[in-house]
PDB file of C-alpha atoms in Angstrom:
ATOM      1  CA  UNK A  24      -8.076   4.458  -6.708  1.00  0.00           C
ATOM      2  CA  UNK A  25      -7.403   1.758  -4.006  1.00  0.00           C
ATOM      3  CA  UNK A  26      -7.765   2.788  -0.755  1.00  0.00           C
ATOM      4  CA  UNK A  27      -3.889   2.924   0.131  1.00  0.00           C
ATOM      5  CA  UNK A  28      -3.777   6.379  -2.102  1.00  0.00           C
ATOM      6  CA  UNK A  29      -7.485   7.647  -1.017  1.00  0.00           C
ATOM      7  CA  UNK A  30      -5.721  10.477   0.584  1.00  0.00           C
ATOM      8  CA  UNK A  31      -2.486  10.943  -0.702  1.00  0.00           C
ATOM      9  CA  UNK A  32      -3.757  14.519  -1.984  1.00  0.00           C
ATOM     10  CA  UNK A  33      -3.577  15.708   1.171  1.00  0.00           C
ATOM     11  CA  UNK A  34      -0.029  14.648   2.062  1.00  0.00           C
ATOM     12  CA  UNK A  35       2.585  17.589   2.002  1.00  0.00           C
ATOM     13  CA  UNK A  36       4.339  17.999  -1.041  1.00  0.00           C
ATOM     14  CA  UNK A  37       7.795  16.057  -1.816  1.00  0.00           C
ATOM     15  CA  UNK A  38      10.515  18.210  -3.531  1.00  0.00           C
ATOM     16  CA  UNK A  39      11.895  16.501  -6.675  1.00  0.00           C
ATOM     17  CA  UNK A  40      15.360  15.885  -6.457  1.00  0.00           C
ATOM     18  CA  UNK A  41      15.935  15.731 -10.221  1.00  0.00           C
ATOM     19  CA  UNK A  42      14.308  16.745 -13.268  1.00  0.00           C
ATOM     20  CA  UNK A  43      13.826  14.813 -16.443  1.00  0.00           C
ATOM     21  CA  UNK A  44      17.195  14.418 -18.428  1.00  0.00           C
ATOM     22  CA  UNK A  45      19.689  15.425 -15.657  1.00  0.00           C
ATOM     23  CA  UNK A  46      19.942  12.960 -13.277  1.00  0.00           C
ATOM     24  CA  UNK A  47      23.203  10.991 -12.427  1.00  0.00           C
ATOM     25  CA  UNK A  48      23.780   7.807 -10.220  1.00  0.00           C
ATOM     26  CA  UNK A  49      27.316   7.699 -10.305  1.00  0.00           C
ATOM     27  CA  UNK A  50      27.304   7.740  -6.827  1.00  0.00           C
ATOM     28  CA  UNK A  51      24.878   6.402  -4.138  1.00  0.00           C
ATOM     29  CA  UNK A  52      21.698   7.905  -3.624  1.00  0.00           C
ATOM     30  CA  UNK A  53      19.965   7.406  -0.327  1.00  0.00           C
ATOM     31  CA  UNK A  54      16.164   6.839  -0.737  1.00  0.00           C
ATOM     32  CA  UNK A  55      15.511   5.490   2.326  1.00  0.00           C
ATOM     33  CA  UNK A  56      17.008   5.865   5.909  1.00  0.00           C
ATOM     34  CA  UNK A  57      13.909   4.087   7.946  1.00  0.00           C
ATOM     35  CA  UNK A  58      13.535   1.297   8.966  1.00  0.00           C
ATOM     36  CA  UNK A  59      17.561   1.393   7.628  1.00  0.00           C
ATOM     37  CA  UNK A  60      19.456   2.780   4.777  1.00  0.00           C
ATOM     38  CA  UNK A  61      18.691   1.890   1.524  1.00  0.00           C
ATOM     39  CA  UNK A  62      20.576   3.553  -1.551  1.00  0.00           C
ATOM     40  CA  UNK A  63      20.579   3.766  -5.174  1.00  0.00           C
ATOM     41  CA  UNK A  64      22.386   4.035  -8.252  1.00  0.00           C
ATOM     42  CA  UNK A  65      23.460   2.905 -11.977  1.00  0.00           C
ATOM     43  CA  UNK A  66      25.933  -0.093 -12.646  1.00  0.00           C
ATOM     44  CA  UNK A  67      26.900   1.015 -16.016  1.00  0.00           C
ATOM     45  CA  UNK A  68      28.340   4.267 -14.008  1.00  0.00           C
ATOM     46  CA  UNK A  69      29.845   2.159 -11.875  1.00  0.00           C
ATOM     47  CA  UNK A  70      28.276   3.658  -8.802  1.00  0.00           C
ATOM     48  CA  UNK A  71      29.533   1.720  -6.108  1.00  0.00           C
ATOM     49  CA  UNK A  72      27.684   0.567  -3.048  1.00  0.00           C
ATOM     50  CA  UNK A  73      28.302   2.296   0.543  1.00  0.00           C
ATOM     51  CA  UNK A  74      31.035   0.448   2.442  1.00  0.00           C
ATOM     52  CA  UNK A  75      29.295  -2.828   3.952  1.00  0.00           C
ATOM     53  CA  UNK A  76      25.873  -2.440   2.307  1.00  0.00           C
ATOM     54  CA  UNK A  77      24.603  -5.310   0.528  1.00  0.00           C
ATOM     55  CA  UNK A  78      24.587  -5.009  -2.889  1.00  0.00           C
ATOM     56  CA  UNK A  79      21.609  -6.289  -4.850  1.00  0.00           C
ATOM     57  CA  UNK A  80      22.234  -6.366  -8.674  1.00  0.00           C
ATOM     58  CA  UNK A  81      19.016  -6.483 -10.696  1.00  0.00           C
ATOM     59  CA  UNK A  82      21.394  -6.445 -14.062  1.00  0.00           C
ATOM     60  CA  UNK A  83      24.273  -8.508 -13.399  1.00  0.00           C
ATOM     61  CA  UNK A  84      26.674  -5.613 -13.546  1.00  0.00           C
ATOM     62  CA  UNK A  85      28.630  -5.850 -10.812  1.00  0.00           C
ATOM     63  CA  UNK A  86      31.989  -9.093 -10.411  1.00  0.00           C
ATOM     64  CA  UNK A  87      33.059  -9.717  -6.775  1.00  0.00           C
ATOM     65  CA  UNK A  88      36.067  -8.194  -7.890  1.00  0.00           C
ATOM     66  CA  UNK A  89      38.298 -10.681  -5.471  1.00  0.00           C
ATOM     67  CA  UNK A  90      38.013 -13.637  -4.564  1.00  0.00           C
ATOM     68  CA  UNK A  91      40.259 -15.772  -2.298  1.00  0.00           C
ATOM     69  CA  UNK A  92      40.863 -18.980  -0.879  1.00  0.00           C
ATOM     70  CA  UNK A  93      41.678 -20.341   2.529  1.00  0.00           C
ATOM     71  CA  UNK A  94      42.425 -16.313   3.301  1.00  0.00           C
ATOM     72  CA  UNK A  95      40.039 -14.330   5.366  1.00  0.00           C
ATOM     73  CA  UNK A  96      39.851 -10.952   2.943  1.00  0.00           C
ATOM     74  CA  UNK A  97      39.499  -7.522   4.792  1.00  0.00           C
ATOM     75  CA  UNK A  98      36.337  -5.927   5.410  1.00  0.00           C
ATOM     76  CA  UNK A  99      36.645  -3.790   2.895  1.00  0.00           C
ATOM     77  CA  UNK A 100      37.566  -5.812   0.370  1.00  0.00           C
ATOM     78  CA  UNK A 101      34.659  -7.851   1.037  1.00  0.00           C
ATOM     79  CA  UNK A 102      31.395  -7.143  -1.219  1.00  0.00           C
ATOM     80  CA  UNK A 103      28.406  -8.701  -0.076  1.00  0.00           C
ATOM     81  CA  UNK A 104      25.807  -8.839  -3.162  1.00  0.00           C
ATOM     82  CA  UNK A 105      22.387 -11.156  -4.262  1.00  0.00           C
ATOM     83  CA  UNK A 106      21.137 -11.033  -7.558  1.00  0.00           C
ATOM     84  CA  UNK A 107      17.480 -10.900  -8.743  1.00  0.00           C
ATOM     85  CA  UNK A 108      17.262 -12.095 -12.341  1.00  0.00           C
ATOM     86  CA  UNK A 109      15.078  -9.052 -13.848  1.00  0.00           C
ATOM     87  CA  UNK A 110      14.996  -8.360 -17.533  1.00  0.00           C
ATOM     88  CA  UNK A 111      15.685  -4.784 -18.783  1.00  0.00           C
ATOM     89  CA  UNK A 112      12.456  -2.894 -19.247  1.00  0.00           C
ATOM     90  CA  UNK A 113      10.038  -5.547 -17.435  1.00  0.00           C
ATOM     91  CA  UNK A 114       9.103  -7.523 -14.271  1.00  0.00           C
ATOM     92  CA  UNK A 115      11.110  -9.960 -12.465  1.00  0.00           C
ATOM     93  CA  UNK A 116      10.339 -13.588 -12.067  1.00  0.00           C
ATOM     94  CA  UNK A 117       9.217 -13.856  -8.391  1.00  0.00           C
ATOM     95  CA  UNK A 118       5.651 -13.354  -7.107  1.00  0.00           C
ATOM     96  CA  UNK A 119       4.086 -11.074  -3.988  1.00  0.00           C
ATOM     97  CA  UNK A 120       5.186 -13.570  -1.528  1.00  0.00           C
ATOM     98  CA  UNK A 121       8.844 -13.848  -2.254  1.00  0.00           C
ATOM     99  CA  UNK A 122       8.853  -9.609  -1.839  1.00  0.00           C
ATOM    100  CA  UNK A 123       8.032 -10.216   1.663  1.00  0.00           C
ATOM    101  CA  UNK A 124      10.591 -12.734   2.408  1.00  0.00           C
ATOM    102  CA  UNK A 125      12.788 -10.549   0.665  1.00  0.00           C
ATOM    103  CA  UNK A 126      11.971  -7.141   2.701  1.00  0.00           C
ATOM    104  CA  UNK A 127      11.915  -9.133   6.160  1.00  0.00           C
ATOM    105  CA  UNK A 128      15.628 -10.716   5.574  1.00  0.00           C
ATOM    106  CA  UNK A 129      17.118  -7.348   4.033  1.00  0.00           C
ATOM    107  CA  UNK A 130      15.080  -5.865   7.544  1.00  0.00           C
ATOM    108  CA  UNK A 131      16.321  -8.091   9.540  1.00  0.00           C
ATOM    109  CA  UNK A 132      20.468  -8.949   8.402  1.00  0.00           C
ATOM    110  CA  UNK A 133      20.823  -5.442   7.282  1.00  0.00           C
ATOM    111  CA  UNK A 134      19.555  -3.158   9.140  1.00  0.00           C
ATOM    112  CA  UNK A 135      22.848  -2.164  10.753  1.00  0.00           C
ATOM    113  CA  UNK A 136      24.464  -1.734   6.949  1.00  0.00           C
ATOM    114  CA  UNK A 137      21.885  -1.478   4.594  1.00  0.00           C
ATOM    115  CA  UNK A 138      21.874  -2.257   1.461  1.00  0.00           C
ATOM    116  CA  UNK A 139      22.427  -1.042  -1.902  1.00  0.00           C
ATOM    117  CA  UNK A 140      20.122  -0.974  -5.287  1.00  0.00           C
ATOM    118  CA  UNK A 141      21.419  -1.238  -8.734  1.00  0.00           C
ATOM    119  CA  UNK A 142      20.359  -2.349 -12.042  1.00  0.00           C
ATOM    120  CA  UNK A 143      22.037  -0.743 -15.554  1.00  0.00           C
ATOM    121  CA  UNK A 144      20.868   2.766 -15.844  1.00  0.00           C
ATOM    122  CA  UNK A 145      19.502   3.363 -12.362  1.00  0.00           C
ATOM    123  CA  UNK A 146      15.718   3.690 -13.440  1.00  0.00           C
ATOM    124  CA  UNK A 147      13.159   0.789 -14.599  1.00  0.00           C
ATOM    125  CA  UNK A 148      14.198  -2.249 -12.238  1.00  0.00           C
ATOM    126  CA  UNK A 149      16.058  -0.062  -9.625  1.00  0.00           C
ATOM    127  CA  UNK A 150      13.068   2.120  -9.739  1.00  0.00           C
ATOM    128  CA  UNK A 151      10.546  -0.702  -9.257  1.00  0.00           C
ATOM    129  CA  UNK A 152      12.395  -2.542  -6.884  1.00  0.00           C
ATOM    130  CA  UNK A 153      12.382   0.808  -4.368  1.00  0.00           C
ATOM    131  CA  UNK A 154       8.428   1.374  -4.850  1.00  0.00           C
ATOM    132  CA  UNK A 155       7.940  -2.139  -3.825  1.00  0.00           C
ATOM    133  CA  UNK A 156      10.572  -2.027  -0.574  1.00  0.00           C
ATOM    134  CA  UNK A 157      10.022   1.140   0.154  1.00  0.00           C
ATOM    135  CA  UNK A 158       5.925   0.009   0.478  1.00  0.00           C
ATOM    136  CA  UNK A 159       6.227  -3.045   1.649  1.00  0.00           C
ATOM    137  CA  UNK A 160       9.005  -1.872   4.579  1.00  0.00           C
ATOM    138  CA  UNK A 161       6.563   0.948   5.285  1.00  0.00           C
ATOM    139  CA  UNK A 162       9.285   3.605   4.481  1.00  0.00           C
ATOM    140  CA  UNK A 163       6.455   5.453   2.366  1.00  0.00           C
ATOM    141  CA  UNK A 164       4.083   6.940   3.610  1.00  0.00           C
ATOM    142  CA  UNK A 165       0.536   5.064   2.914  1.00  0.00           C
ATOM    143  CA  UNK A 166      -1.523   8.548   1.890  1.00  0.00           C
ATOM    144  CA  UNK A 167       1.352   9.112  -1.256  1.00  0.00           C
ATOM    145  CA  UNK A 168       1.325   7.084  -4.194  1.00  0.00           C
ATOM    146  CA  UNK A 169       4.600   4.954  -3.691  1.00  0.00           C
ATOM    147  CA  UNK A 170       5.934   5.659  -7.695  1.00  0.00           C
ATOM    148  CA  UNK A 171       4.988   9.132  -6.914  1.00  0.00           C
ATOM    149  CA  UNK A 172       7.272   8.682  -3.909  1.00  0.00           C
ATOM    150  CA  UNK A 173      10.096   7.148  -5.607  1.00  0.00           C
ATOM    151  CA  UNK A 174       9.931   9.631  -8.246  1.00  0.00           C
ATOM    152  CA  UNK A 175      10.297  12.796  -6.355  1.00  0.00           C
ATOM    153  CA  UNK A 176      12.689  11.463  -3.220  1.00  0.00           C
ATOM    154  CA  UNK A 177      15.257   9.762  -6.346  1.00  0.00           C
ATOM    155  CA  UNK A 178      14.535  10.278 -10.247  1.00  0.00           C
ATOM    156  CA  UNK A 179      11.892  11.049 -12.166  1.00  0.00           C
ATOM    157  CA  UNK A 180      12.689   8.776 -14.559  1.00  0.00           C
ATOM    158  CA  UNK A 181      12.305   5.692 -11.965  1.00  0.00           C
ATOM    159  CA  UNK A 182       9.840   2.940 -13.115  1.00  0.00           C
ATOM    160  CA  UNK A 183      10.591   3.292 -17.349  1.00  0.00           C
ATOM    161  CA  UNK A 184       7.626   0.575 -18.665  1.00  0.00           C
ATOM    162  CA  UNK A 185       4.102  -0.468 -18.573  1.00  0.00           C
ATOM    163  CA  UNK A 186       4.860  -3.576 -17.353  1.00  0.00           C
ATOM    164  CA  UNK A 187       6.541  -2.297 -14.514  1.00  0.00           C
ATOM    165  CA  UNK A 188       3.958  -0.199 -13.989  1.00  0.00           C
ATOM    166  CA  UNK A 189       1.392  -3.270 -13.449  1.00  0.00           C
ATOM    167  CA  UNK A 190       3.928  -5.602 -11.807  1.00  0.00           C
ATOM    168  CA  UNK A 191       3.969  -3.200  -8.945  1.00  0.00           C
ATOM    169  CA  UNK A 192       0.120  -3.418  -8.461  1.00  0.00           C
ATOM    170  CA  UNK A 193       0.258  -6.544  -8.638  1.00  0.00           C
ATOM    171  CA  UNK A 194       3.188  -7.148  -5.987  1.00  0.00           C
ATOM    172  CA  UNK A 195       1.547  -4.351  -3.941  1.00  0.00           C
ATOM    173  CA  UNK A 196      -2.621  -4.760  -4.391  1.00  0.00           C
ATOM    174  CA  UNK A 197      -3.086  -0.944  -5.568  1.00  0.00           C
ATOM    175  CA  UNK A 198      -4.069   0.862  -8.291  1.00  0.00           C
ATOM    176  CA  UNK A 199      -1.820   4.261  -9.952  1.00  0.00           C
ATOM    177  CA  UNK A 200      -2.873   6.194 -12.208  1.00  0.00           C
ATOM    178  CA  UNK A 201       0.737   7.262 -13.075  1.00  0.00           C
ATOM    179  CA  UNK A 202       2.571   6.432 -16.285  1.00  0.00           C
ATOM    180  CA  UNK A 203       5.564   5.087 -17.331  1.00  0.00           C
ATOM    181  CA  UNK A 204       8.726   6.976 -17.467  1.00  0.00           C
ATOM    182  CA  UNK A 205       9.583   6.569 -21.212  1.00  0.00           C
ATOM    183  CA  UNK A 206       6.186   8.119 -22.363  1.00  0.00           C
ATOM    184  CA  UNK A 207       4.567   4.591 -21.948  1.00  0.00           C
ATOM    185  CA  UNK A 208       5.789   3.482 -25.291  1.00  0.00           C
ATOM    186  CA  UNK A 209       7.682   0.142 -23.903  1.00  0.00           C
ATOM    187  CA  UNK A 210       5.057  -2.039 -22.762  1.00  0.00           C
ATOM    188  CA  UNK A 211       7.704  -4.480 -21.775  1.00  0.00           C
ATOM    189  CA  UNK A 212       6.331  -7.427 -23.993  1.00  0.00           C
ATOM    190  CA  UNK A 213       8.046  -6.843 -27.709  1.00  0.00           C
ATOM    191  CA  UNK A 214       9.579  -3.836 -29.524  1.00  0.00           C
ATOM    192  CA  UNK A 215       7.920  -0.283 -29.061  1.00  0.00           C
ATOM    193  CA  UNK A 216       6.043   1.480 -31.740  1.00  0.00           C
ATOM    194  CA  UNK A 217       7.883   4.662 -31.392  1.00  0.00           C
ATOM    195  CA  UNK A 218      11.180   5.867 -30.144  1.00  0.00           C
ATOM    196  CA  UNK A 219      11.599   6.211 -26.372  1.00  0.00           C
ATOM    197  CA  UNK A 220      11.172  10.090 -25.229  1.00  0.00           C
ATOM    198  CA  UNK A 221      15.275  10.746 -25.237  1.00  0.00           C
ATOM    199  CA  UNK A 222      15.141  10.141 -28.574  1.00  0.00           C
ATOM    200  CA  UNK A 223      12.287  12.488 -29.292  1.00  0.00           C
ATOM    201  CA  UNK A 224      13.950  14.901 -27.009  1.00  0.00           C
ATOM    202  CA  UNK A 225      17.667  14.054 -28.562  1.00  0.00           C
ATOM    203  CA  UNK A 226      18.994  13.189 -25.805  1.00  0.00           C
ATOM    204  CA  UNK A 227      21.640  10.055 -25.621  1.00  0.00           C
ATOM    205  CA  UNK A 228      20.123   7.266 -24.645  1.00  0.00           C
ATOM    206  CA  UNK A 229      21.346   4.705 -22.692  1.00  0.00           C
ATOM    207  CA  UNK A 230      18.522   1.822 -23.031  1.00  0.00           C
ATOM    208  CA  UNK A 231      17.436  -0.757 -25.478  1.00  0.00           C
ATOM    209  CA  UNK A 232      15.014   1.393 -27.722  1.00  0.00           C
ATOM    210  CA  UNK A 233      13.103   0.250 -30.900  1.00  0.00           C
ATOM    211  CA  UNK A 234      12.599   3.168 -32.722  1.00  0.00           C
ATOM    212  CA  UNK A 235       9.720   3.252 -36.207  1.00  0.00           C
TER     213      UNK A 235
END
């Protein structure tokens, strides 16, 4: 274990807010509130962002809604969003260094209004992307293991894929022994080899599954 988690034993115990199965982003959930807000939730809910938060879309889900010309729209018609280009179920396509640039400019332009996470379902990307702000903002605590974090202060089912899993210790330099979400049977590279774990369980299921 690296020496980030050597005593996250010892740390006080985090409530989880959900349990497996029975979690809904419909609406914003806030993570974070240090160094500024930072919420949560699933596009294909259409969970819409806090008034003035910037929205960052990790799935493309979300139009501007309005657009205008020569007019100077109210403020709260206005939605302020970025877009990371992520797949669904494995890592995005920027390194360790652009995280950083990424975490100062959300720390420093939006500190005031914070910002807003989404991908489709609220879990793998949106999951991933809040370990690695969350660290790298120091808004977890450095004796916890940051998925362990995530997990417990928003959804258990945050961080869905093996992949995912190693794309945070690589962005971050640590080692987890946690596992993925779905029952590690999506290692992000290719079908699975058995059906995710709401399948097995019967529940709906929402994401791209390859079941035997």
């Amino acid at each position: 274990m690296g020496k980030r988690h050597r005593n996250r034993q010892n740390a006080t115990p985090i409530k989880p807010t959900f349990t497996r199965g029975d979690c809904n982003h419909s609406a914003p959930t806030l993570v974070f509130d240090k160094p500024f807000n930072i919420w949560a939730g699933a596009g294909e809910l259409r969970c819409r962002p806090p008034e003035g938060a910037l929205l960052v879309d990790l799935a493309d889900m979300y139009s501007i809604g309005i657009r205008a010309s020569g007019l100077d729209l109210p403020k709260a018609l206005k939605l302020r969003k970025v877009e990371i280009d992520w797949p669904d179920m494995n890592r995005a396509f920027i390194g360790k260094n652009s995280w950083l640039e990424i975490a100062k400019w959300f720390k420093r332009d939006f500190h005031k209004t914070g910002i807003f996470i989404a991908c489709q379902a609220g879990h793998g990307r949106t999951g991933t992307a809040l370990v690695l702000l969350g660290s790298l903002l120091e808004a977890i605590p450095k004796d916890i293991d940051p998925i362990v974090f995530v997990r417990n202060k928003y959804c258990i089912e945050a961080v869905e894929s093996a992949t995912q899993i190693a794309y945070i210790e690589e962005v971050l330099g640590i080692k987890t022994n946690q596992k993925p979400s779905m029952g590690g049977f999506f290692t992000g590279f290719g079908p699975v080899s058995r059906p995710c774990y709401k399948r097995i369980q019967g529940v709906e299921c929402y994401h791209t599954c390859y079941g035997t």
